[in-house]
Coordinates of C-alpha atoms and ligand atoms in Angstrom, one line a residue:
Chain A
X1 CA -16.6 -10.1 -9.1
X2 CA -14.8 -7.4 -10.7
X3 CA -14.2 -4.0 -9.2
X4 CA -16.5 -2.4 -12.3
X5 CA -18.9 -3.2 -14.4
X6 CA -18.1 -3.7 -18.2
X7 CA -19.4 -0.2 -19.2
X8 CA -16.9 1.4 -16.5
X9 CA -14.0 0.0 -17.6
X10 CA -15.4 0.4 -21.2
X11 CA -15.7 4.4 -20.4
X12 CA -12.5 4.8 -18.4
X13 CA -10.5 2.6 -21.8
X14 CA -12.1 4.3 -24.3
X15 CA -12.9 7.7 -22.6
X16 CA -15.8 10.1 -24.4
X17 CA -15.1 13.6 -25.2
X18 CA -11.8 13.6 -23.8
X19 CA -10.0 17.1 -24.3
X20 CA -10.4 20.9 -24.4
X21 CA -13.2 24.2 -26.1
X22 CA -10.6 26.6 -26.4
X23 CA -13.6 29.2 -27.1
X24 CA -15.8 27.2 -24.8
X25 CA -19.2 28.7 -23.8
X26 CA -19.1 27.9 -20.2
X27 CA -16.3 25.7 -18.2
X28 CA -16.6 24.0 -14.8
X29 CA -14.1 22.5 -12.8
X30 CA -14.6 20.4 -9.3
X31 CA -12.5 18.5 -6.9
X32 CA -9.4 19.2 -5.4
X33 CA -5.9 17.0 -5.3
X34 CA -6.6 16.6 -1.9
X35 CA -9.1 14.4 -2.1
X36 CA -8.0 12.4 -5.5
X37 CA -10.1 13.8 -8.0
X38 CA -10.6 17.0 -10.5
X39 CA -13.0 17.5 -13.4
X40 CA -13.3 20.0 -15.4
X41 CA -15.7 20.1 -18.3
X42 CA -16.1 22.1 -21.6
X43 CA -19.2 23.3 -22.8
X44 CA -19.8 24.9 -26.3
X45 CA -23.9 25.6 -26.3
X46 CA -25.8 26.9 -29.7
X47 CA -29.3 27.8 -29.3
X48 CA -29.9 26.7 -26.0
X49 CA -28.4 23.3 -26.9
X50 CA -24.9 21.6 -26.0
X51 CA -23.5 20.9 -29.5
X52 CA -20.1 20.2 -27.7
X53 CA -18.8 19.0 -24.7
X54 CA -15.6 18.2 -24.1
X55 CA -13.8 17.1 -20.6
X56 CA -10.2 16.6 -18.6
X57 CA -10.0 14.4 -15.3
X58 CA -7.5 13.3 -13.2
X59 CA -8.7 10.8 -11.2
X60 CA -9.8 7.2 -10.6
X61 CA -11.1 4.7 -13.1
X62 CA -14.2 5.6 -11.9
X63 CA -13.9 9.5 -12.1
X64 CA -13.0 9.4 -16.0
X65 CA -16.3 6.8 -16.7
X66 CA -18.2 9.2 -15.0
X67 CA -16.9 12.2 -16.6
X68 CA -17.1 10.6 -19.8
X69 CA -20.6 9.4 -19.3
X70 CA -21.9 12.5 -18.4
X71 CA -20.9 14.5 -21.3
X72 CA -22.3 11.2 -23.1
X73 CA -25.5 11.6 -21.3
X74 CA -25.9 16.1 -22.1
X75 CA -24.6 15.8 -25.4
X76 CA -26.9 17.1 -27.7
X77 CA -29.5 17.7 -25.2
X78 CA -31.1 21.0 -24.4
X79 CA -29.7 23.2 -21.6
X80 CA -32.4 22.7 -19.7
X81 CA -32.2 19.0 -19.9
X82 CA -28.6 19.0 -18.8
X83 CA -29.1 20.7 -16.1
X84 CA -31.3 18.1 -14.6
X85 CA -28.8 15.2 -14.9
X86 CA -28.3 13.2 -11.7
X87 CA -25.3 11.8 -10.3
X88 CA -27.6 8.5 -10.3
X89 CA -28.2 8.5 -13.5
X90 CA -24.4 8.8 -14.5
X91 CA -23.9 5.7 -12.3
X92 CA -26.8 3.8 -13.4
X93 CA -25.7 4.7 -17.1
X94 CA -22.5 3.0 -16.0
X95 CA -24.2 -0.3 -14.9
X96 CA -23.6 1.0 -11.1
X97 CA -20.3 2.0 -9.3
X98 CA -18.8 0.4 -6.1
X99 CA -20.9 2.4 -3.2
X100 CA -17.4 4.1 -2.0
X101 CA -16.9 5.5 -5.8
X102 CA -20.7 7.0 -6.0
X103 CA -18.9 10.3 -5.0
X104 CA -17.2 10.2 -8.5
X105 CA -20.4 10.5 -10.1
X106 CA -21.5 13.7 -7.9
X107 CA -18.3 15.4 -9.1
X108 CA -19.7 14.8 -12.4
X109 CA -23.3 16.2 -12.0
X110 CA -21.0 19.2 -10.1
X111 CA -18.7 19.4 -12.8
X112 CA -21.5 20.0 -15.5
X113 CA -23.6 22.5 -13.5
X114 CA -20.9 24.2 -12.9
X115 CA -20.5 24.5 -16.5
X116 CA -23.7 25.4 -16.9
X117 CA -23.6 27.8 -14.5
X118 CA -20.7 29.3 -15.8
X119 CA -22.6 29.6 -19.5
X120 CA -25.0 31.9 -17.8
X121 CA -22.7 34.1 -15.9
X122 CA -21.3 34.6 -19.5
X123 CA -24.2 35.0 -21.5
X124 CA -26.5 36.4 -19.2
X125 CA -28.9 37.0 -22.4
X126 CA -29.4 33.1 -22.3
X127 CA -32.9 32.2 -20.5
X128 CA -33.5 29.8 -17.8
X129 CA -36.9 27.7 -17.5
Chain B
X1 CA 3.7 -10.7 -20.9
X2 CA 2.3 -11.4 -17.4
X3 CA 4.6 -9.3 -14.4
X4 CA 3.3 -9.7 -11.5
X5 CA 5.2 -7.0 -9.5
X6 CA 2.9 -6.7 -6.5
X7 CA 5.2 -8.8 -4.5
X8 CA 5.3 -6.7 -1.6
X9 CA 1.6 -7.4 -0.7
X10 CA 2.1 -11.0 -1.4
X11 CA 4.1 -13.7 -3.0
X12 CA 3.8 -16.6 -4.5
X13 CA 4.4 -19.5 -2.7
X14 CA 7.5 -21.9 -3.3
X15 CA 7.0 -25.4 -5.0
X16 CA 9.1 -26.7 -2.1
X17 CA 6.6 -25.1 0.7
X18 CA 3.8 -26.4 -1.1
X19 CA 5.2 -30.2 -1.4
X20 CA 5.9 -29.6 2.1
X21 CA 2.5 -29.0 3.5
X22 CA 0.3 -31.0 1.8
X23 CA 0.7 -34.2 3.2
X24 CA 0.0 -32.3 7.0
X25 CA -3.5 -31.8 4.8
X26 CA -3.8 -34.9 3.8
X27 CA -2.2 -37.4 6.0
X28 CA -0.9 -36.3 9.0
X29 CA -3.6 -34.2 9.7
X30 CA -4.0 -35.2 13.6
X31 CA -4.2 -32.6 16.2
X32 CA -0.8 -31.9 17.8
X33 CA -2.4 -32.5 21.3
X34 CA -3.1 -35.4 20.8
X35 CA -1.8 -38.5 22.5
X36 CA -1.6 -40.7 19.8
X37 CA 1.1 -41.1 17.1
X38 CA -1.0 -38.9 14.1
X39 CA -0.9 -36.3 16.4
X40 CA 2.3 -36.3 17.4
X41 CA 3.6 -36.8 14.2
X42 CA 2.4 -33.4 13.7
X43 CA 3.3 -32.1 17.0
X44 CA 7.2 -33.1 15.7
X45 CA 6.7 -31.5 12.6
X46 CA 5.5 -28.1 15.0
X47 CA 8.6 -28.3 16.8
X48 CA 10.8 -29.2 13.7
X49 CA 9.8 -26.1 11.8
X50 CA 10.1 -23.8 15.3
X51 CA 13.6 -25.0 15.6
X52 CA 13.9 -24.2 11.5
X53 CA 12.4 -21.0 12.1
X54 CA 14.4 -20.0 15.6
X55 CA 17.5 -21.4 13.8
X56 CA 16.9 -19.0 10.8
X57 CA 16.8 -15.7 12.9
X58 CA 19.3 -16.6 15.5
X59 CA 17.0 -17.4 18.4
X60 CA 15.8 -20.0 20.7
X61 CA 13.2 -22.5 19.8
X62 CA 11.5 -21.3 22.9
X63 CA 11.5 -17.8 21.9
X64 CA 9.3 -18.6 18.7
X65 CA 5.6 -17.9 19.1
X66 CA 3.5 -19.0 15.9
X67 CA 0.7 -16.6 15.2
X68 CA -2.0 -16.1 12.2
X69 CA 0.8 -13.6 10.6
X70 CA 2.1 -10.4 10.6
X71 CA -0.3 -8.3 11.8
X72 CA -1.5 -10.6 14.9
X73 CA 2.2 -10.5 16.0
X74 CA 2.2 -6.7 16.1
X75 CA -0.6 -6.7 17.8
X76 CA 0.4 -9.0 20.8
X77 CA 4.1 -7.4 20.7
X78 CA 2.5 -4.1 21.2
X79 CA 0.4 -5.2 23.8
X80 CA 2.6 -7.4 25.8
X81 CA 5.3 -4.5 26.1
X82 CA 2.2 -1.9 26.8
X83 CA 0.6 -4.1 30.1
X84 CA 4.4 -4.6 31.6
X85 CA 4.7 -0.9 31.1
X86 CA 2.1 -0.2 32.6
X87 CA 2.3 -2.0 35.6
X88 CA 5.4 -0.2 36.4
X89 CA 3.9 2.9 35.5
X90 CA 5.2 3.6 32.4
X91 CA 2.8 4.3 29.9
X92 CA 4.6 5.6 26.7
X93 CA 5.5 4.2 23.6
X94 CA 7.7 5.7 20.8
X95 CA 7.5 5.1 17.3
X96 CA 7.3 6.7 13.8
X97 CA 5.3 8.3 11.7
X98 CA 5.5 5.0 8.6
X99 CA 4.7 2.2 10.4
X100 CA 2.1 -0.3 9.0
X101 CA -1.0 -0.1 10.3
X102 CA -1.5 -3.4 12.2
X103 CA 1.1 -1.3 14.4
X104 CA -0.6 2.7 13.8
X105 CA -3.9 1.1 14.5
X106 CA -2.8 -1.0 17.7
X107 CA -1.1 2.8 19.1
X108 CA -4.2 4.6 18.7
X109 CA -6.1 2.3 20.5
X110 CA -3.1 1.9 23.2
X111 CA -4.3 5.7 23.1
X112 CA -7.6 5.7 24.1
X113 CA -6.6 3.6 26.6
X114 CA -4.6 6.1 28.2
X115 CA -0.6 5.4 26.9
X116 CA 0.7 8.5 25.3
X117 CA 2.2 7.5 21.9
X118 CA 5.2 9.6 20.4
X119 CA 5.3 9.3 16.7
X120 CA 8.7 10.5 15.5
X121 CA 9.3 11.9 12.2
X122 CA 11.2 10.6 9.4
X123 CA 13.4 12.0 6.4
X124 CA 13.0 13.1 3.2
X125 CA 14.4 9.9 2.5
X126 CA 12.3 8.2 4.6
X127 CA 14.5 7.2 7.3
X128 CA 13.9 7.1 11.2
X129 CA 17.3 8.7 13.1
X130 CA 18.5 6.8 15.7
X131 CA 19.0 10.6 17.3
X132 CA 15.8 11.4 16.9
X133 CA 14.7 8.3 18.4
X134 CA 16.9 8.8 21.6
X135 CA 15.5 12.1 22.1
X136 CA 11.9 10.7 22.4
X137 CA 12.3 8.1 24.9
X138 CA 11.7 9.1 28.6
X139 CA 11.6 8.1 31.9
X140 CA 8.0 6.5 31.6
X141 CA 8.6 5.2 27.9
X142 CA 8.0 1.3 28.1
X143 CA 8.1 0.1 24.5
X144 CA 10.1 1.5 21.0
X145 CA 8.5 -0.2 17.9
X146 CA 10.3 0.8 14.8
X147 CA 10.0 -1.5 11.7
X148 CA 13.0 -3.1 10.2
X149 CA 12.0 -2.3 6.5
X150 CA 9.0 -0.5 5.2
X151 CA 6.1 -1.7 3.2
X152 CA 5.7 1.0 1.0
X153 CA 8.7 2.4 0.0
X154 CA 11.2 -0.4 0.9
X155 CA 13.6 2.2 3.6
X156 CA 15.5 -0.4 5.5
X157 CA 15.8 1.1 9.3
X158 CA 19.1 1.6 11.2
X159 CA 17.6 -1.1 13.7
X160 CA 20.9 -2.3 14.7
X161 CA 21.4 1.4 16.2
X162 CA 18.1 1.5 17.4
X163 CA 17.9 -1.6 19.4
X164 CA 21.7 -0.3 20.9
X165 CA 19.9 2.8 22.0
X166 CA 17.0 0.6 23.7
X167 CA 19.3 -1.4 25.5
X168 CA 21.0 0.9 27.1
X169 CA 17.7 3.0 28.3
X170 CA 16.2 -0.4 29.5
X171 CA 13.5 0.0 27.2
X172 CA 11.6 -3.0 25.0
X173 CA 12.3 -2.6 21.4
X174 CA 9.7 -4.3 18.8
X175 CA 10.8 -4.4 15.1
X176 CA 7.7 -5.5 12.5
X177 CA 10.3 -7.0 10.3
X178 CA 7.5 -8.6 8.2
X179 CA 9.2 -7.2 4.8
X180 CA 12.6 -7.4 6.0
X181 CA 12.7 -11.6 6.9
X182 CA 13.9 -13.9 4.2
X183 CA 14.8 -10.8 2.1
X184 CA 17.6 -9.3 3.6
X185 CA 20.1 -11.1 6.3
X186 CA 18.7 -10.2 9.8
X187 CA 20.0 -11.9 13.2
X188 CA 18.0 -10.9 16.3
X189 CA 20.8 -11.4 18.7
X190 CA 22.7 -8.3 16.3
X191 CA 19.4 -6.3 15.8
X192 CA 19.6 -6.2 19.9
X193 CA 15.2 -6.2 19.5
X194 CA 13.2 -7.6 22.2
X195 CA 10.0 -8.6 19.5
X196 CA 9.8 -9.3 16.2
X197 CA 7.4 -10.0 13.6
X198 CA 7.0 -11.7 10.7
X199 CA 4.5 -12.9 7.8
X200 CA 5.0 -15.9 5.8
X201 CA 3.4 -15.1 2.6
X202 CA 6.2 -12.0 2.5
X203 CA 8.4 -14.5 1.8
X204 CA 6.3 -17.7 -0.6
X205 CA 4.8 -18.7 2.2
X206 CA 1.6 -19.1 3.0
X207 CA -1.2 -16.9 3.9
X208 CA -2.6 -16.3 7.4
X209 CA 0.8 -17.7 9.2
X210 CA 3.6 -16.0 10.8
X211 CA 5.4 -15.6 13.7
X212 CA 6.5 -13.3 16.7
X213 CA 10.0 -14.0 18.4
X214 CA 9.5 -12.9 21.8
X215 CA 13.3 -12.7 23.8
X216 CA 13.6 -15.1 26.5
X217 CA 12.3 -13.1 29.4
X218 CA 10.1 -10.7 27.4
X219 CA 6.2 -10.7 28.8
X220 CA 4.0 -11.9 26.5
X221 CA -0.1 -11.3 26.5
X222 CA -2.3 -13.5 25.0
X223 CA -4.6 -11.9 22.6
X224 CA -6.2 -15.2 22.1
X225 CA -7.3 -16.8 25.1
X226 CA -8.1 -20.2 25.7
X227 CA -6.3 -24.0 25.4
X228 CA -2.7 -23.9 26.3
X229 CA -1.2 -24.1 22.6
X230 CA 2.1 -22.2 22.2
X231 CA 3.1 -22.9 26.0
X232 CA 0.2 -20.4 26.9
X233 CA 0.8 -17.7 24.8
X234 CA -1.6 -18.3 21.8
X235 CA -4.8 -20.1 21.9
X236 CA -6.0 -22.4 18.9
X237 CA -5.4 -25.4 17.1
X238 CA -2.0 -24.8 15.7
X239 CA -1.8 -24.2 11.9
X240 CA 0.3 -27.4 11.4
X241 CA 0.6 -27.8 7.6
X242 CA 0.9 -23.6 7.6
X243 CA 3.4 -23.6 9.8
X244 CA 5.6 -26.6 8.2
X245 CA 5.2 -24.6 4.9
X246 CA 6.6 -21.1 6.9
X247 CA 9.7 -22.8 7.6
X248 CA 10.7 -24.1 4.2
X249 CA 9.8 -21.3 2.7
X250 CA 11.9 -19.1 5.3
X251 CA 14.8 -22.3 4.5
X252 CA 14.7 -21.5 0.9
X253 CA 14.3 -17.6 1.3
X254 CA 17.2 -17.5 3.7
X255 CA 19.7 -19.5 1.5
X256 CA 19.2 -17.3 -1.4
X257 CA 19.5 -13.5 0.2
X258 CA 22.6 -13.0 -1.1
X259 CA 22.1 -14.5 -4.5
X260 CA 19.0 -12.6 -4.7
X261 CA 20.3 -9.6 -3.9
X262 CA 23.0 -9.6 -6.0
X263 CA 20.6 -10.7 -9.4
X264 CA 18.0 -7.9 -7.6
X265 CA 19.4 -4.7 -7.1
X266 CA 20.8 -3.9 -10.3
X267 CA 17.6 -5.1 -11.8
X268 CA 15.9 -2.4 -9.5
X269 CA 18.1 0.2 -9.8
X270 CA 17.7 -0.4 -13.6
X271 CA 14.1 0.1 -13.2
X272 CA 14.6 3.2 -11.1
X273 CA 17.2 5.0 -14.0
X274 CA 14.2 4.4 -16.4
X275 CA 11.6 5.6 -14.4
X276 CA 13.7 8.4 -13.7
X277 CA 13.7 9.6 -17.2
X278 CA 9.5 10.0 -17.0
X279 CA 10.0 13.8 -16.5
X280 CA 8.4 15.6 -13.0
X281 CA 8.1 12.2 -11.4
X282 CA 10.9 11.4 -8.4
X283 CA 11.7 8.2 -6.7
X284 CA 10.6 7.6 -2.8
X285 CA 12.7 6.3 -0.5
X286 CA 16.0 6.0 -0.3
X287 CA 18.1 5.2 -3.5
X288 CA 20.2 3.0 -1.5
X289 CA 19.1 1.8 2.2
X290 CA 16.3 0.3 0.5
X291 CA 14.8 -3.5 0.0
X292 CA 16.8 -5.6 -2.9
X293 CA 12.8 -5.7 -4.5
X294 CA 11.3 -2.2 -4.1
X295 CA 10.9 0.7 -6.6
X296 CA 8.6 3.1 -5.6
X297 CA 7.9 6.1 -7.6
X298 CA 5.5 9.5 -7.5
X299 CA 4.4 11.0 -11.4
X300 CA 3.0 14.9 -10.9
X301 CA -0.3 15.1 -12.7
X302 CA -1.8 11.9 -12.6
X303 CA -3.9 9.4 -10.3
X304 CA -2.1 6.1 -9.0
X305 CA -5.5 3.9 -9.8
X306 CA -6.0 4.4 -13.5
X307 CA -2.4 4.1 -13.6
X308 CA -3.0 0.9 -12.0
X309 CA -5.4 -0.7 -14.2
X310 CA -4.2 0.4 -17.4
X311 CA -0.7 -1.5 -16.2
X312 CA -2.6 -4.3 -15.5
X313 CA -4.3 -4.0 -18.8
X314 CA -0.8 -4.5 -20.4
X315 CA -0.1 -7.0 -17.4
X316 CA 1.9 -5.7 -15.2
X317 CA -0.1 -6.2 -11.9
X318 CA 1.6 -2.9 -9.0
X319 CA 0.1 -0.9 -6.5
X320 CA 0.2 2.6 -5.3
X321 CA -0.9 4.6 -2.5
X322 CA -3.6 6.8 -3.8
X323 CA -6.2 7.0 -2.0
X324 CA -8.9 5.5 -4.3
X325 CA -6.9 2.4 -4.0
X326 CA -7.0 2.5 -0.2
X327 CA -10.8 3.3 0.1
X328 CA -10.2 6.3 2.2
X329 CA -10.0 9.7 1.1
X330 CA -6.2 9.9 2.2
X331 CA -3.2 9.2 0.2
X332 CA -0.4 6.7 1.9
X333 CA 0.7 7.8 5.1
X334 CA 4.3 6.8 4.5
X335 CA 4.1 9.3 1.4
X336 CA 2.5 12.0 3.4
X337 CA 5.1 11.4 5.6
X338 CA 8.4 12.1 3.3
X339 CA 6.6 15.4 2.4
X340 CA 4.9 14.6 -0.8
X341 CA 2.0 16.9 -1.2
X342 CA -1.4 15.5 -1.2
X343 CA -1.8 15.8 -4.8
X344 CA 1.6 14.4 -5.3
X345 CA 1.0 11.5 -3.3
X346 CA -2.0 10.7 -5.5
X347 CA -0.5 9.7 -8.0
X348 CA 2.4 6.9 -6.6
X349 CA 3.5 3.3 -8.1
X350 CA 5.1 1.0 -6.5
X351 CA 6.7 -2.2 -8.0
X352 CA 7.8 -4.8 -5.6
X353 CA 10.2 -7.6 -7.7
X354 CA 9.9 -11.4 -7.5
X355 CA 13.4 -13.2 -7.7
X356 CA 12.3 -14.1 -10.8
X357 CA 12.3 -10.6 -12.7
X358 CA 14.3 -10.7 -15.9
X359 CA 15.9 -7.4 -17.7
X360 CA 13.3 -8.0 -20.5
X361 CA 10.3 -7.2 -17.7
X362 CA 12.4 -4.5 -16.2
X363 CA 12.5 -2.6 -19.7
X364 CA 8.8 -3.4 -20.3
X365 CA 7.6 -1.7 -17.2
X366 CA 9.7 1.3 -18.2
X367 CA 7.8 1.6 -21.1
X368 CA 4.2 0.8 -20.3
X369 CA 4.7 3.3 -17.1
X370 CA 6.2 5.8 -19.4
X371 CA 3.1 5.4 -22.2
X372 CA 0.6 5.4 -19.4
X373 CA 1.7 8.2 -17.4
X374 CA 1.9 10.6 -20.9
X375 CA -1.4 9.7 -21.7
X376 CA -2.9 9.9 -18.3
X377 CA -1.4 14.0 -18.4
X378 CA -2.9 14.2 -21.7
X379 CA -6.4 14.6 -20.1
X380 CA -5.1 15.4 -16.8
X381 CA -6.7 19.1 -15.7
X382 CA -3.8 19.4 -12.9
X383 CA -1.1 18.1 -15.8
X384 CA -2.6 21.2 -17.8
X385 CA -2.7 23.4 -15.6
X386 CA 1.1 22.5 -14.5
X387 CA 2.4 22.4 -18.3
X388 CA 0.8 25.9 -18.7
X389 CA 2.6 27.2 -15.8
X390 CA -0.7 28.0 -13.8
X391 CA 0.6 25.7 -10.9
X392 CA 4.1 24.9 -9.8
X393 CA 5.4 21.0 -10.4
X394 CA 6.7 20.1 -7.1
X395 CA 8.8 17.5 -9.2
Ligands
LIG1 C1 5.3 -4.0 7.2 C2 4.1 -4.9 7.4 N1 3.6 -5.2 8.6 C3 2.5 -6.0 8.8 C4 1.9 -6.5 7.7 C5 0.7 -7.4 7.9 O1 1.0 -8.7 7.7 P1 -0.2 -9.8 7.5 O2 -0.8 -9.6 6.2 O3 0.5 -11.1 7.6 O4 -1.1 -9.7 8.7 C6 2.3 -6.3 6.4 C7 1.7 -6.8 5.2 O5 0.8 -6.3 4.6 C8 3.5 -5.4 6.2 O6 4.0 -5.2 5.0
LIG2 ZN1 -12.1 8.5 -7.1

């Protein structure tokens, strides 16, 4: 068996909304070098809804399909909507991850609410439900 | 193109080794306790490649135990020296801080058993100082185990000064020589060690065979117990057609050290210039006291496993020490060690050389490595961050 599955490897080649919002509406960054791995995600939200998302990772093949999968999985999608996405359903979205690489999906799911998070410090007009 | 450049964890084995071994499959497959001729057929062909093996080291045939390989013999050297220590009372063992860890592991256990272990540090460079190994030894110290060559970023050891210093202290010194053997030219008698180990598939052998030389005199505990194979010292149906491959692949690794080396090192130090060029990236180790095959290399910014499998996507199959490649949540001791940075250490390579390698591969690598590493910083938050001056490169 391989160490991914297709879709992993398909993420991690052919990463999703790789780069940088310069006039992003909330950014959130996770991780530390310590431990291997850093995300930091973009958001750029328009009437309650993330129009853009953009990301940087450094880290393991795993890492950048999860990052990319996430903003995959909140693109387009209500605030509200984002900010109920599961690390489990990053992985399951990446046809599973090795058990000792589920903690690169949690960095994702941290990564984006921390974005989100960030997008309501800075708009604190913005309502939650 | 296909570079396999891993060749540090493993190699391939020789066509000779092979052609050697199978008919101990095949044929002469008889137990080598046995009275009757198929087994002692094999039983000669035991002895044979002991006497091939001793002969290729500088020792005695009797002075050869065969084991399952390089971390078995580490093991049983460690523990042999450790239980004659300690029945004189001397319970302390020195090493350093980049050993594998079939000999870190068998320490900390040693540990919890109650020996007090002194790792000693190394340089920048990655080198263990003979001084700095005198000063550690004491009156209770029963075992030095310092490897001849390391794994991870090829540092060949001053064993020769090492071993001078044991000797004169009275103390046992084990060398895991498991990278060293068939690759550079190593006599026990002028290493002055008391234990050494070795691996066959480090040098085309194959897997799961090695050995452990043992100095005539030197206590030996059996890990394995049970029948009296390897004059007592190593339970189990030897390994015949293993073992008969170990020695001509040590035969043919032996004879060509010096033609190797002199086809090798340019060939590495040509991949080293061009890595060189990738900028905040540094080499590890030491540019000259270093294994004919190794290049070992950390990039700031980036993470060694993607760097990994986008090589291998262009077919260059390396390793590195990050920790996603290790499954822990450390990077590489050994890099740790020298005094790269966590971060740093993330983000190492190293390519191990076949015999084989050609100029053409060596200027390949250059450039895949190169491509990879600039597109890994593209999307690298820590590269960012660096390039916009909100961190300091350590490179
Ligand atoms: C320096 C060193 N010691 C010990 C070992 C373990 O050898 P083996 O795989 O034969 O158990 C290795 C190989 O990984 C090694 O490089
Ligand atoms: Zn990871």
């Amino acid at each position: 068996m391989a160490l991914y599955s297709e879709k992993v490897m398909d993420h991690f080649r052919n990463p999703r909304n790789v780069g940088v919002i310069e006039d992003a509406d909330g950014v959130g960054e996770v991780g530390n070098a310590k431990c291997g791995d850093i995300m930091k995600i973009y958001l750029k939200i328009e009437n309650g809804i993330v129009e853009d998302v953009k990301f940087e990772t450094f880290g393991c093949a795993s890492a950048v399909a999860s990052s990319s999968m996430a903003t995959e999985l909140i693109k387009g999608k209500p605030v509200s909507e984002a900010l109920k996405l599961t690390n489990q359903a990053v992985a399951e979205a990446l046809d599973g991850l090795p058990a000792y690489k589920m903690h690169c999906s949690v960095l994702a799911e941290e990564a984006i609410k921390n974005a989100l998070e960030d997008y309501y410090k800075k708009h604190p007009e913005a309502k939650r439900d | 193109m296909y570079i396999y450049a891993d060749n540090a964890a493993t190699t391939k084995m020789s066509r000779a080794a092979i052609e050697k071994m199978t008919p101990y499959l095949a044929e002469c497959y008889g137990n080598p306790s046995a009275l009757y001729s198929l087994g002692q057929r094999a039983k000669d062909a035991l002895e044979e490649s002991r006497e091939t093996v001793a002969r290729l080291i500088g020792a005695e045939p009797r002075e050869i135990v065969f084991t399952s390989g390089g971390s078995e013999s580490d093991n049983q050297a460690i523990r042999s020296a450790a239980e004659a220590g300690a029945k004189k009372g001397k319970r302390h063992i020195v090493s350093d801080a980049i050993e594998h860890h079939a000999v870190l592991h068998t320490l900390k256990r040693l540990e919890r058993e109650g020996f007090e272990v002194t790792l000693v540090p190394v340089t920048p460079e990655g080198i263990v100082e003979p001084d700095v190994v005198r000063a550690a030894i004491r009156e209770d110290t029963c075992l030095v185990t310092v490897m001849t060559a390391n794994n991870e970023i090829g540092t060949i050891q001053p064993v020769k000064e090492i071993g001078k210093i044991c000797r004169a202290r009275g103390v046992l010194f084990h060398t895991d020589a498991v990278q060293a053997v068939g690759h550079i030219p190593l006599s026990v008698g002028e290493l002055g060690v008391d234990l050494l180990s070795a691996s066959a598939h480090k040098f085309h052998g194959p897997k799961g065979v090695g050995f452990l030389y043992a100095k005539r005199g030197t206590p030996l505990a059996n890990l394995i117990e049970g029948g009296a194979q390897e004059r007592g010292r190593r339970a189990g149906t030897e390994n015949v057609a293993g073992i008969v491959a170990m020695a001509a692949a040590l035969e043919e690794a032996v004879a060509g050290i010096e033609r190797n080396a002199k086809r090798l090192i340019p060939l590495r130090d040509r991949l080293i210039a061009g890595l060189s060029k990738i900028p905040h990236g540094a080499l590890n180790g030491d540019p000259v006291r270093r294994l004919p095959s190794n290049v070992n290399f950390c990039f700031e910014g980036i993470e060694g496993e993607s760097l990994l499998l986008l090589l291998d996507d262009r077919g260059i199959a390396a390793s590195s020490g990050s920790a996603c490649t290790s499954g822990s949540l450390d990077p590489s001791h050994v890099l740790l060690a020298i005094g790269r940075p966590h971060g740093v250490a993330h983000g190492s390579l190293r390519l191990s050389l076949g015999e084989d390698a050609t100029e053409e591969q060596i200027d390949y690598m250059i450039e895949a490595t190169s491509d990879v590493v600039s597109y890994l910083r593209g999307f690298s938050p820590v590269w960012h961050d660096l390039a916009d001056r909100k961190a300091e490169f350590v490179l």
